[in-house]
Amino acid sequence: MTFLAPWALWAAGAVSAVVIALHILASKNPKVTALPTTRFIPDVPLRATARALRLSDVLLMVLRVAVVMLVGVAFARPELTRARRAVGRVVMVDRGSYDRENSRAGDSARSYLSSGDVLIEFDSAAHTVAVDKASTALSGGRSSSALRGSLSVALAAGMRAASQLRGDADSVELVLISPFANEEWDAATRAIRAAWPGRLRLVRIAGMDSGFAPVSIDVRGATLDDPVRATVGLLARADTLTTKVRFVRLDRGAPNAADTSWAKLGAAYVRWPASLDSSGWRARARTDTIGAVFAGEGAGSATVVATFARRVDAPAGRVIARWADGSAAATQRALGDGCVRDVAIPLPRAGDLALRESTRRLVTALTAPCGGIANAALAPDSALVSLRGAGPLVATRALDARTASPSRLATWLLVAALALLLIEPLLRRQRVAA
């Protein structure tokens, strides 16, 4: 057993010593005995106090000392400790780095895991997996995530989970298994890494995709003269014979249960009704026109300048395309491991708008996989050196105790002290009666 605040034990000991001293120096009134000659004594009250240098009311003293010590031990925050090992590990593995044909990420994670360690799977979010279920979670037959990995999410989750190892390890090591692609870094990665004082173990493996992941767009519910279908027909076709193609379903009609079930498996379902008036979305108070629409980000961004007649508003969700006035033109919401997009952008059948390069870029941005267009270009070695860091492993005693799992032992000690306090008045009544 260890105590996170041992000073409370010293304080409880000092208070207990004071309680014992008070019982030793206790004063008592002598027994009053009437003498035969009391009639000659003046009728004035007389009192005498006797000082006894011996323990008095031993049972009451023991009870009071026990209450003080129980409270002191509770405030000392005791933790039951198991047999300690030298190093505990938090293994973080990128879900996007393994699929049915690539089990190297799972094999690497299993080689670092041992009993008592913590396994974290991450993509755009982090999920802690029980070590006894690691073999199933990391099996080569499990499908990968459609969302891009985030090193910031992984580091934050790993640092929080490290406190779980305080009770059974002297040091903790963070093991990060990922392709370390450029897209996995963001503005917060450097600041989060700086909060961890020790070094990291980086294990680089090949990701699912090399370069830009090819996308195959399946257009449904479109007529032969549909403008969106015409734009998709101008896009480069992906080789669907390869297993690394990301399939996206673009529906110009109404969705059904099969579409949502398909999206839950990790795919992107894009609902872009050919007739927005019958889409069921909230109609605008009055139809107006807007001159441009923006979508995408970075190298995959698109801007289309044209006159659009806005009759409906896009449903609620994360905005992925905006009109020139900043309002939502297309939104996205998560569904299982995939996503559903709702596009409220009317493309006219007449004219050459569907044939423009800007429109092709717009359709490409709106039909990207749920995690965005994956760019698996590897980060340079200098970035990995900065991420790895230097110095020793982090000692578990240096971790913030407030993030550790709370112990119920202190609560039970306080309950026991309260129970003894309820007994104390009964003992005092017996003392007075005696």
CSV table of C-alpha atoms in Angstrom, one decimal:
chain,number,residue,atom,x,y,z
A,1,MET,CA,0.0,0.0,0.0
A,2,THR,CA,1.2,3.5,-0.8
A,3,PHE,CA,0.0,6.9,0.3
A,4,LEU,CA,-0.3,9.8,-2.1
A,5,ALA,CA,-0.4,12.4,0.7
A,6,PRO,CA,1.7,10.9,3.6
A,7,TRP,CA,1.7,14.3,5.4
A,8,ALA,CA,-1.9,13.5,6.6
A,9,LEU,CA,-0.5,10.6,8.6
A,10,TRP,CA,1.8,12.9,10.5
A,11,ALA,CA,-1.0,15.3,11.2
A,12,ALA,CA,-3.2,12.5,12.4
A,13,GLY,CA,-0.4,11.2,14.7
A,14,ALA,CA,0.0,14.7,16.2
A,15,VAL,CA,-3.7,15.0,16.9
A,16,SER,CA,-3.8,11.5,18.4
A,17,ALA,CA,-0.9,12.4,20.7
A,18,VAL,CA,-2.8,15.5,21.9
A,19,VAL,CA,-5.9,13.4,22.6
A,20,ILE,CA,-3.8,10.9,24.7
A,21,ALA,CA,-2.2,13.7,26.6
A,22,LEU,CA,-5.5,15.2,27.5
A,23,HIS,CA,-6.7,11.9,28.8
A,24,ILE,CA,-3.5,11.6,30.9
A,25,LEU,CA,-3.9,15.1,32.3
A,26,ALA,CA,-7.6,14.7,32.9
A,27,SER,CA,-9.1,16.4,35.9
A,28,LYS,CA,-11.9,15.0,38.1
A,29,ASN,CA,-13.9,16.2,41.0
A,30,PRO,CA,-13.4,14.2,44.3
A,31,LYS,CA,-16.2,12.2,45.7
A,32,VAL,CA,-18.3,14.3,48.1
A,33,THR,CA,-18.7,12.8,51.6
A,34,ALA,CA,-20.8,14.4,54.4
A,35,LEU,CA,-19.1,14.7,57.8
A,36,PRO,CA,-20.9,14.6,61.1
A,37,THR,CA,-19.6,18.1,62.0
A,38,THR,CA,-20.7,19.8,58.8
A,39,ARG,CA,-23.0,21.9,60.9
A,40,PHE,CA,-20.0,23.9,62.1
A,41,ILE,CA,-18.8,24.7,58.5
A,42,PRO,CA,-20.0,27.9,56.9
A,43,ASP,CA,-22.8,27.4,54.3
A,44,VAL,CA,-20.7,28.3,51.3
A,45,PRO,CA,-20.0,26.2,48.3
A,46,LEU,CA,-16.6,24.4,48.3
A,47,ARG,CA,-15.1,22.7,45.4
A,48,ALA,CA,-11.8,20.8,45.0
A,49,THR,CA,-10.2,19.5,41.9
A,50,ALA,CA,-7.8,16.6,41.8
A,51,ARG,CA,-5.2,16.3,39.1
A,52,ALA,CA,-4.5,12.6,38.2
A,53,LEU,CA,-1.4,11.8,36.1
A,54,ARG,CA,-2.8,8.6,34.8
A,55,LEU,CA,-5.0,7.4,31.9
A,56,SER,CA,-8.6,8.0,32.4
A,57,ASP,CA,-11.5,6.6,30.3
A,58,VAL,CA,-9.3,4.3,28.3
A,59,LEU,CA,-12.0,3.0,26.0
A,60,LEU,CA,-13.2,6.5,25.2
A,61,MET,CA,-9.6,7.5,24.4
A,62,VAL,CA,-9.0,4.5,22.1
A,63,LEU,CA,-12.2,5.3,20.2
A,64,ARG,CA,-11.2,9.0,19.7
A,65,VAL,CA,-7.7,8.0,18.6
A,66,ALA,CA,-9.2,5.5,16.2
A,67,VAL,CA,-11.5,8.2,14.7
A,68,VAL,CA,-8.6,10.6,14.2
A,69,MET,CA,-6.3,8.0,12.7
A,70,LEU,CA,-9.0,6.7,10.3
A,71,VAL,CA,-9.6,10.2,9.1
A,72,GLY,CA,-5.9,10.8,8.7
A,73,VAL,CA,-5.3,7.6,6.7
A,74,ALA,CA,-8.3,8.5,4.5
A,75,PHE,CA,-6.9,12.0,3.8
A,76,ALA,CA,-3.5,10.3,3.1
A,77,ARG,CA,-5.2,8.8,0.0
A,78,PRO,CA,-4.1,5.1,0.3
A,79,GLU,CA,-3.7,3.0,-2.8
A,80,LEU,CA,-3.4,-0.8,-2.9
A,81,THR,CA,-0.4,-1.7,-5.0
A,82,ARG,CA,0.3,-4.9,-6.8
A,83,ALA,CA,3.7,-6.4,-7.7
A,84,ARG,CA,5.4,-3.8,-9.7
A,85,ARG,CA,7.2,-4.2,-13.0
A,86,ALA,CA,9.9,-2.1,-14.5
A,87,VAL,CA,8.1,-0.7,-17.5
A,88,GLY,CA,4.4,-0.5,-18.4
A,89,ARG,CA,3.4,0.4,-22.0
A,90,VAL,CA,0.5,2.2,-23.6
A,91,VAL,CA,0.4,0.9,-27.2
A,92,MET,CA,-1.4,3.2,-29.7
A,93,VAL,CA,-2.2,1.7,-33.2
A,94,ASP,CA,-3.6,3.5,-36.2
A,95,ARG,CA,-6.8,1.8,-37.3
A,96,GLY,CA,-6.2,3.0,-40.8
A,97,SER,CA,-2.9,1.2,-41.0
A,98,TYR,CA,-4.2,-2.4,-41.2
A,99,ASP,CA,-6.8,-4.2,-43.3
A,100,ARG,CA,-7.7,-7.7,-44.3
A,101,GLU,CA,-4.4,-8.1,-46.2
A,102,ASN,CA,-2.1,-6.1,-44.0
A,103,SER,CA,-1.7,-7.4,-40.4
A,104,ARG,CA,1.7,-5.9,-39.7
A,105,ALA,CA,0.2,-3.2,-37.5
A,106,GLY,CA,-1.5,-5.9,-35.4
A,107,ASP,CA,1.6,-8.0,-35.2
A,108,SER,CA,3.7,-5.0,-34.1
A,109,ALA,CA,1.1,-4.1,-31.4
A,110,ARG,CA,1.0,-7.6,-30.0
A,111,SER,CA,4.8,-7.8,-29.8
A,112,TYR,CA,4.8,-4.8,-27.4
A,113,LEU,CA,1.7,-5.7,-25.3
A,114,SER,CA,1.9,-7.7,-22.1
A,115,SER,CA,-0.4,-8.2,-19.1
A,116,GLY,CA,-1.4,-4.9,-17.5
A,117,ASP,CA,-0.6,-2.8,-20.5
A,118,VAL,CA,-3.1,-0.5,-22.3
A,119,LEU,CA,-4.1,-0.8,-26.0
A,120,ILE,CA,-5.6,2.2,-27.8
A,121,GLU,CA,-6.9,2.1,-31.4
A,122,PHE,CA,-7.3,5.5,-33.0
A,123,ASP,CA,-8.4,7.2,-36.2
A,124,SER,CA,-10.2,10.5,-35.8
A,125,ALA,CA,-11.1,9.3,-32.3
A,126,ALA,CA,-9.4,7.0,-29.8
A,127,HIS,CA,-10.8,3.8,-28.3
A,128,THR,CA,-9.3,1.8,-25.4
A,129,VAL,CA,-9.3,-1.9,-25.9
A,130,ALA,CA,-9.0,-4.4,-23.1
A,131,VAL,CA,-5.7,-6.3,-23.3
A,132,ASP,CA,-7.5,-9.7,-23.1
A,133,LYS,CA,-9.4,-8.7,-26.3
A,134,ALA,CA,-6.3,-7.4,-28.1
A,135,SER,CA,-5.9,-10.5,-30.3
A,136,THR,CA,-9.4,-10.1,-31.7
A,137,ALA,CA,-9.1,-6.4,-32.1
A,138,LEU,CA,-5.8,-6.6,-34.0
A,139,SER,CA,-6.6,-9.7,-36.1
A,140,GLY,CA,-5.8,-9.4,-39.7
A,141,GLY,CA,-9.5,-10.1,-40.6
A,142,ARG,CA,-10.8,-6.9,-39.1
A,143,SER,CA,-11.6,-4.1,-41.5
A,144,SER,CA,-9.7,-0.8,-41.2
A,145,SER,CA,-11.2,2.6,-40.5
A,146,ALA,CA,-12.4,4.9,-43.2
A,147,LEU,CA,-11.3,7.9,-41.2
A,148,ARG,CA,-7.9,9.4,-41.3
A,149,GLY,CA,-5.7,9.0,-38.2
A,150,SER,CA,-4.9,11.8,-35.9
A,151,LEU,CA,-1.6,11.8,-34.0
A,152,SER,CA,-3.0,14.5,-31.7
A,153,VAL,CA,-5.9,12.3,-30.7
A,154,ALA,CA,-3.6,9.4,-30.1
A,155,LEU,CA,-1.1,11.3,-28.0
A,156,ALA,CA,-3.8,12.9,-25.8
A,157,ALA,CA,-5.5,9.5,-25.2
A,158,GLY,CA,-2.1,7.8,-24.5
A,159,MET,CA,-1.1,10.4,-22.0
A,160,ARG,CA,-4.5,10.1,-20.1
A,161,ALA,CA,-4.2,6.3,-20.1
A,162,ALA,CA,-0.6,6.3,-18.8
A,163,SER,CA,-1.9,7.1,-15.3
A,164,GLN,CA,-3.6,3.7,-15.2
A,165,LEU,CA,-0.1,2.2,-14.9
A,166,ARG,CA,0.9,4.1,-11.7
A,167,GLY,CA,0.0,1.2,-9.5
A,168,ASP,CA,2.0,-1.6,-11.1
A,169,ALA,CA,4.9,-0.1,-13.0
A,170,ASP,CA,7.9,2.1,-12.2
A,171,SER,CA,8.1,3.7,-15.7
A,172,VAL,CA,5.7,4.1,-18.6
A,173,GLU,CA,6.5,4.0,-22.3
A,174,LEU,CA,4.2,5.3,-25.1
A,175,VAL,CA,4.4,3.1,-28.2
A,176,LEU,CA,2.9,4.7,-31.3
A,177,ILE,CA,2.3,2.5,-34.4
A,178,SER,CA,1.4,4.3,-37.5
A,179,PRO,CA,2.4,5.1,-41.1
A,180,PHE,CA,3.1,8.7,-39.9
A,181,ALA,CA,1.7,10.3,-43.0
A,182,ASN,CA,1.7,14.0,-43.4
A,183,GLU,CA,-2.1,14.2,-43.1
A,184,GLU,CA,-2.0,12.8,-39.6
A,185,TRP,CA,-0.3,15.9,-38.2
A,186,ASP,CA,-2.2,19.0,-37.3
A,187,ALA,CA,-1.7,22.3,-35.5
A,188,ALA,CA,-2.1,20.8,-32.0
A,189,THR,CA,0.3,17.8,-32.4
A,190,ARG,CA,3.5,19.7,-31.5
A,191,ALA,CA,1.9,21.3,-28.3
A,192,ILE,CA,0.4,18.0,-27.1
A,193,ARG,CA,3.8,16.2,-27.7
A,194,ALA,CA,5.6,18.9,-25.6
A,195,ALA,CA,3.4,18.0,-22.6
A,196,TRP,CA,4.9,14.5,-22.4
A,197,PRO,CA,8.3,14.8,-20.7
A,198,GLY,CA,9.8,11.5,-21.9
A,199,ARG,CA,10.6,9.8,-25.2
A,200,LEU,CA,8.2,7.9,-27.4
A,201,ARG,CA,8.8,4.6,-29.2
A,202,LEU,CA,7.7,5.1,-32.9
A,203,VAL,CA,7.0,2.1,-35.1
A,204,ARG,CA,6.5,3.0,-38.7
A,205,ILE,CA,4.6,0.6,-40.9
A,206,ALA,CA,3.1,0.9,-44.4
A,207,GLY,CA,-0.4,2.3,-44.5
A,208,MET,CA,-3.3,1.0,-46.5
A,209,ASP,CA,-2.8,3.5,-49.3
A,210,SER,CA,0.2,4.8,-51.1
A,211,GLY,CA,-0.3,8.3,-52.5
A,212,PHE,CA,-3.8,9.5,-53.1
A,213,ALA,CA,-6.4,6.8,-52.5
A,214,PRO,CA,-8.4,6.1,-55.6
A,215,VAL,CA,-12.1,6.7,-55.3
A,216,SER,CA,-14.8,4.9,-57.3
A,217,ILE,CA,-18.1,6.8,-57.5
A,218,ASP,CA,-21.3,4.9,-57.9
A,219,VAL,CA,-24.1,7.2,-59.2
A,220,ARG,CA,-27.6,6.0,-58.6
A,221,GLY,CA,-31.0,7.4,-59.4
A,222,ALA,CA,-29.7,9.7,-62.2
A,223,THR,CA,-31.2,10.2,-65.7
A,224,LEU,CA,-29.1,10.2,-68.8
A,225,ASP,CA,-29.1,14.0,-69.0
A,226,ASP,CA,-28.3,14.5,-65.2
A,227,PRO,CA,-25.6,17.2,-64.8
A,228,VAL,CA,-24.0,15.5,-61.8
A,229,ARG,CA,-23.7,12.2,-63.6
A,230,ALA,CA,-22.1,14.1,-66.5
A,231,THR,CA,-19.5,15.6,-64.2
A,232,VAL,CA,-18.7,12.3,-62.6
A,233,GLY,CA,-18.3,10.8,-66.1
A,234,LEU,CA,-15.5,13.3,-66.7
A,235,LEU,CA,-13.5,12.3,-63.6
A,236,ALA,CA,-10.7,9.9,-63.8
A,237,ARG,CA,-11.9,6.3,-63.3
A,238,ALA,CA,-10.4,4.2,-60.5
A,239,ASP,CA,-9.2,0.7,-61.1
A,240,THR,CA,-11.9,-1.2,-59.3
A,241,LEU,CA,-9.9,-4.5,-59.5
A,242,THR,CA,-7.6,-3.3,-56.7
A,243,THR,CA,-8.7,-3.8,-53.1
A,244,LYS,CA,-7.5,-0.3,-52.1
A,245,VAL,CA,-10.2,1.6,-53.9
A,246,ARG,CA,-12.6,3.6,-51.7
A,247,PHE,CA,-16.2,3.3,-52.9
A,248,VAL,CA,-18.5,6.2,-52.6
A,249,ARG,CA,-22.2,6.0,-53.4
A,250,LEU,CA,-23.8,9.2,-54.9
A,251,ASP,CA,-27.6,9.0,-54.9
A,252,ARG,CA,-29.7,11.4,-56.9
A,253,GLY,CA,-32.9,9.9,-55.6
A,254,ALA,CA,-34.2,9.0,-52.2
A,255,PRO,CA,-32.2,6.9,-49.6
A,256,ASN,CA,-33.3,3.5,-48.4
A,257,ALA,CA,-32.3,1.2,-45.5
A,258,ALA,CA,-29.6,-0.6,-47.7
A,259,ASP,CA,-27.8,2.7,-48.2
A,260,THR,CA,-27.6,3.6,-44.5
A,261,SER,CA,-26.5,0.0,-43.7
A,262,TRP,CA,-23.8,0.3,-46.3
A,263,ALA,CA,-22.6,3.6,-44.9
A,264,LYS,CA,-22.3,2.2,-41.4
A,265,LEU,CA,-19.6,-0.2,-42.6
A,266,GLY,CA,-17.2,2.7,-43.2
A,267,ALA,CA,-18.3,4.0,-46.6
A,268,ALA,CA,-19.4,7.5,-47.7
A,269,TYR,CA,-23.0,7.9,-48.8
A,270,VAL,CA,-23.7,11.2,-50.6
A,271,ARG,CA,-27.4,12.2,-51.0
A,272,TRP,CA,-27.6,14.8,-53.7
A,273,PRO,CA,-31.3,14.9,-54.8
A,274,ALA,CA,-31.9,15.8,-58.4
A,275,SER,CA,-35.1,17.5,-57.3
A,276,LEU,CA,-34.4,19.5,-54.2
A,277,ASP,CA,-38.0,20.5,-53.9
A,278,SER,CA,-39.0,16.9,-53.1
A,279,SER,CA,-36.0,16.2,-50.9
A,280,GLY,CA,-37.9,16.8,-47.6
A,281,TRP,CA,-35.4,19.3,-46.4
A,282,ARG,CA,-36.6,22.7,-45.0
A,283,ALA,CA,-37.7,25.0,-47.7
A,284,ARG,CA,-36.4,28.6,-47.6
A,285,ALA,CA,-38.8,31.4,-46.9
A,286,ARG,CA,-38.2,32.7,-50.3
A,287,THR,CA,-36.0,31.5,-53.2
A,288,ASP,CA,-32.9,33.6,-53.7
A,289,THR,CA,-29.8,33.5,-55.8
A,290,ILE,CA,-26.1,33.2,-54.7
A,291,GLY,CA,-23.0,33.7,-56.8
A,292,ALA,CA,-20.6,31.0,-55.6
A,293,VAL,CA,-20.1,27.9,-53.5
A,294,PHE,CA,-16.9,26.7,-51.8
A,295,ALA,CA,-16.0,23.1,-50.7
A,296,GLY,CA,-13.0,21.1,-49.6
A,297,GLU,CA,-9.7,22.3,-48.0
A,298,GLY,CA,-6.1,22.6,-49.0
A,299,ALA,CA,-5.1,21.1,-52.3
A,300,GLY,CA,-8.6,19.5,-52.6
A,301,SER,CA,-10.5,22.7,-52.3
A,302,ALA,CA,-13.0,23.9,-55.0
A,303,THR,CA,-14.7,27.2,-55.8
A,304,VAL,CA,-17.5,27.4,-58.4
A,305,VAL,CA,-18.6,30.8,-59.5
A,306,ALA,CA,-22.1,30.7,-61.0
A,307,THR,CA,-25.7,31.7,-60.3
A,308,PHE,CA,-27.4,29.2,-58.0
A,309,ALA,CA,-31.1,29.4,-57.1
A,310,ARG,CA,-31.4,28.4,-53.4
A,311,ARG,CA,-34.7,26.9,-52.6
A,312,VAL,CA,-33.9,24.6,-49.6
A,313,ASP,CA,-31.4,24.6,-46.7
A,314,ALA,CA,-29.0,21.7,-46.1
A,315,PRO,CA,-29.9,19.5,-43.1
A,316,ALA,CA,-28.0,19.9,-39.8
A,317,GLY,CA,-24.5,18.5,-39.6
A,318,ARG,CA,-20.9,19.4,-40.0
A,319,VAL,CA,-20.6,21.9,-42.8
A,320,ILE,CA,-18.4,20.7,-45.7
A,321,ALA,CA,-19.5,23.3,-48.3
A,322,ARG,CA,-20.6,26.8,-47.9
A,323,TRP,CA,-22.3,29.4,-50.1
A,324,ALA,CA,-20.6,32.8,-50.6
A,325,ASP,CA,-22.6,34.3,-47.7
A,326,GLY,CA,-21.2,31.6,-45.3
A,327,SER,CA,-24.4,29.5,-45.0
A,328,ALA,CA,-24.3,25.7,-45.4
A,329,ALA,CA,-24.5,24.3,-48.9
A,330,ALA,CA,-23.7,20.7,-47.9
A,331,THR,CA,-23.3,18.9,-44.5
A,332,GLN,CA,-22.0,15.6,-43.2
A,333,ARG,CA,-22.9,13.5,-40.2
A,334,ALA,CA,-21.2,10.3,-38.9
A,335,LEU,CA,-23.1,7.0,-39.3
A,336,GLY,CA,-21.4,4.0,-37.7
A,337,ASP,CA,-17.9,3.8,-39.2
A,338,GLY,CA,-18.9,5.8,-42.2
A,339,CYS,CA,-20.7,9.0,-43.0
A,340,VAL,CA,-23.8,10.5,-44.8
A,341,ARG,CA,-23.5,13.7,-46.8
A,342,ASP,CA,-26.5,15.9,-47.8
A,343,VAL,CA,-25.8,18.3,-50.7
A,344,ALA,CA,-28.3,21.1,-51.4
A,345,ILE,CA,-26.5,22.6,-54.4
A,346,PRO,CA,-28.7,22.8,-57.6
A,347,LEU,CA,-26.8,22.2,-60.8
A,348,PRO,CA,-28.7,23.4,-63.9
A,349,ARG,CA,-29.2,20.9,-66.7
A,350,ALA,CA,-28.7,23.6,-69.3
A,351,GLY,CA,-25.4,25.2,-70.0
A,352,ASP,CA,-21.8,24.1,-69.6
A,353,LEU,CA,-21.6,24.4,-65.8
A,354,ALA,CA,-21.4,20.6,-65.4
A,355,LEU,CA,-18.4,20.5,-67.8
A,356,ARG,CA,-16.2,23.1,-66.0
A,357,GLU,CA,-13.0,22.1,-64.2
A,358,SER,CA,-14.2,23.9,-61.1
A,359,THR,CA,-17.4,21.8,-61.0
A,360,ARG,CA,-15.3,18.6,-61.4
A,361,ARG,CA,-13.2,19.7,-58.4
A,362,LEU,CA,-16.4,20.5,-56.5
A,363,VAL,CA,-17.9,17.0,-57.1
A,364,THR,CA,-14.5,15.4,-56.2
A,365,ALA,CA,-14.5,17.3,-52.9
A,366,LEU,CA,-18.1,16.3,-52.1
A,367,THR,CA,-17.6,12.6,-53.0
A,368,ALA,CA,-14.3,12.2,-51.0
A,369,PRO,CA,-14.1,9.3,-48.5
A,370,CYS,CA,-15.4,10.1,-45.0
A,371,GLY,CA,-11.9,10.9,-43.8
A,372,GLY,CA,-11.2,13.1,-46.7
A,373,ILE,CA,-9.0,12.5,-49.7
A,374,ALA,CA,-6.2,10.4,-48.2
A,375,ASN,CA,-2.7,11.6,-48.9
A,376,ALA,CA,-0.3,9.0,-47.5
A,377,ALA,CA,2.8,10.9,-48.3
A,378,LEU,CA,5.2,10.0,-45.4
A,379,ALA,CA,6.4,12.7,-43.0
A,380,PRO,CA,10.1,13.5,-43.2
A,381,ASP,CA,12.6,11.9,-40.8
A,382,SER,CA,13.1,15.3,-39.1
A,383,ALA,CA,9.4,15.3,-38.0
A,384,LEU,CA,9.8,11.8,-36.6
A,385,VAL,CA,12.9,12.8,-34.6
A,386,SER,CA,11.0,15.7,-33.1
A,387,LEU,CA,8.0,13.5,-32.3
A,388,ARG,CA,10.2,10.7,-30.8
A,389,GLY,CA,12.0,13.1,-28.4
A,390,ALA,CA,14.9,12.2,-26.2
A,391,GLY,CA,15.6,11.4,-22.6
A,392,PRO,CA,14.5,8.6,-20.2
A,393,LEU,CA,11.1,7.0,-19.8
A,394,VAL,CA,8.6,8.8,-17.7
A,395,ALA,CA,8.4,7.6,-14.0
A,396,THR,CA,4.9,6.8,-13.0
A,397,ARG,CA,5.2,8.7,-9.7
A,398,ALA,CA,5.6,11.8,-11.8
A,399,LEU,CA,2.2,11.4,-13.4
A,400,ASP,CA,-0.7,13.5,-12.3
A,401,ALA,CA,-2.4,11.6,-9.5
A,402,ARG,CA,-5.6,13.3,-10.2
A,403,THR,CA,-6.0,11.4,-13.4
A,404,ALA,CA,-5.6,8.1,-11.7
A,405,SER,CA,-8.6,5.9,-11.1
A,406,PRO,CA,-10.1,6.8,-7.7
A,407,SER,CA,-9.7,4.4,-4.8
A,408,ARG,CA,-12.7,3.4,-2.7
A,409,LEU,CA,-10.5,2.6,0.3
A,410,ALA,CA,-10.5,6.2,1.5
A,411,THR,CA,-14.3,6.3,1.3
A,412,TRP,CA,-14.7,3.2,3.5
A,413,LEU,CA,-12.2,4.6,6.0
A,414,LEU,CA,-14.3,7.8,6.4
A,415,VAL,CA,-17.4,5.7,6.8
A,416,ALA,CA,-15.8,3.7,9.6
A,417,ALA,CA,-14.7,7.0,11.3
A,418,LEU,CA,-18.3,8.3,11.1
A,419,ALA,CA,-19.6,5.0,12.6
A,420,LEU,CA,-17.2,5.4,15.6
A,421,LEU,CA,-18.2,9.0,16.1
A,422,LEU,CA,-21.8,7.7,16.5
A,423,ILE,CA,-20.7,5.4,19.2
A,424,GLU,CA,-18.7,8.1,21.1
A,425,PRO,CA,-21.7,9.8,22.7
A,426,LEU,CA,-22.9,6.4,24.1
A,427,LEU,CA,-19.5,5.9,25.9
A,428,ARG,CA,-19.6,9.4,27.3
A,429,ARG,CA,-23.1,8.8,28.8
A,430,GLN,CA,-21.9,5.6,30.4
A,431,ARG,CA,-19.0,7.6,31.9
A,432,VAL,CA,-21.3,10.3,33.3
A,433,ALA,CA,-23.6,7.7,34.8
A,434,ALA,CA,-20.7,5.9,36.5
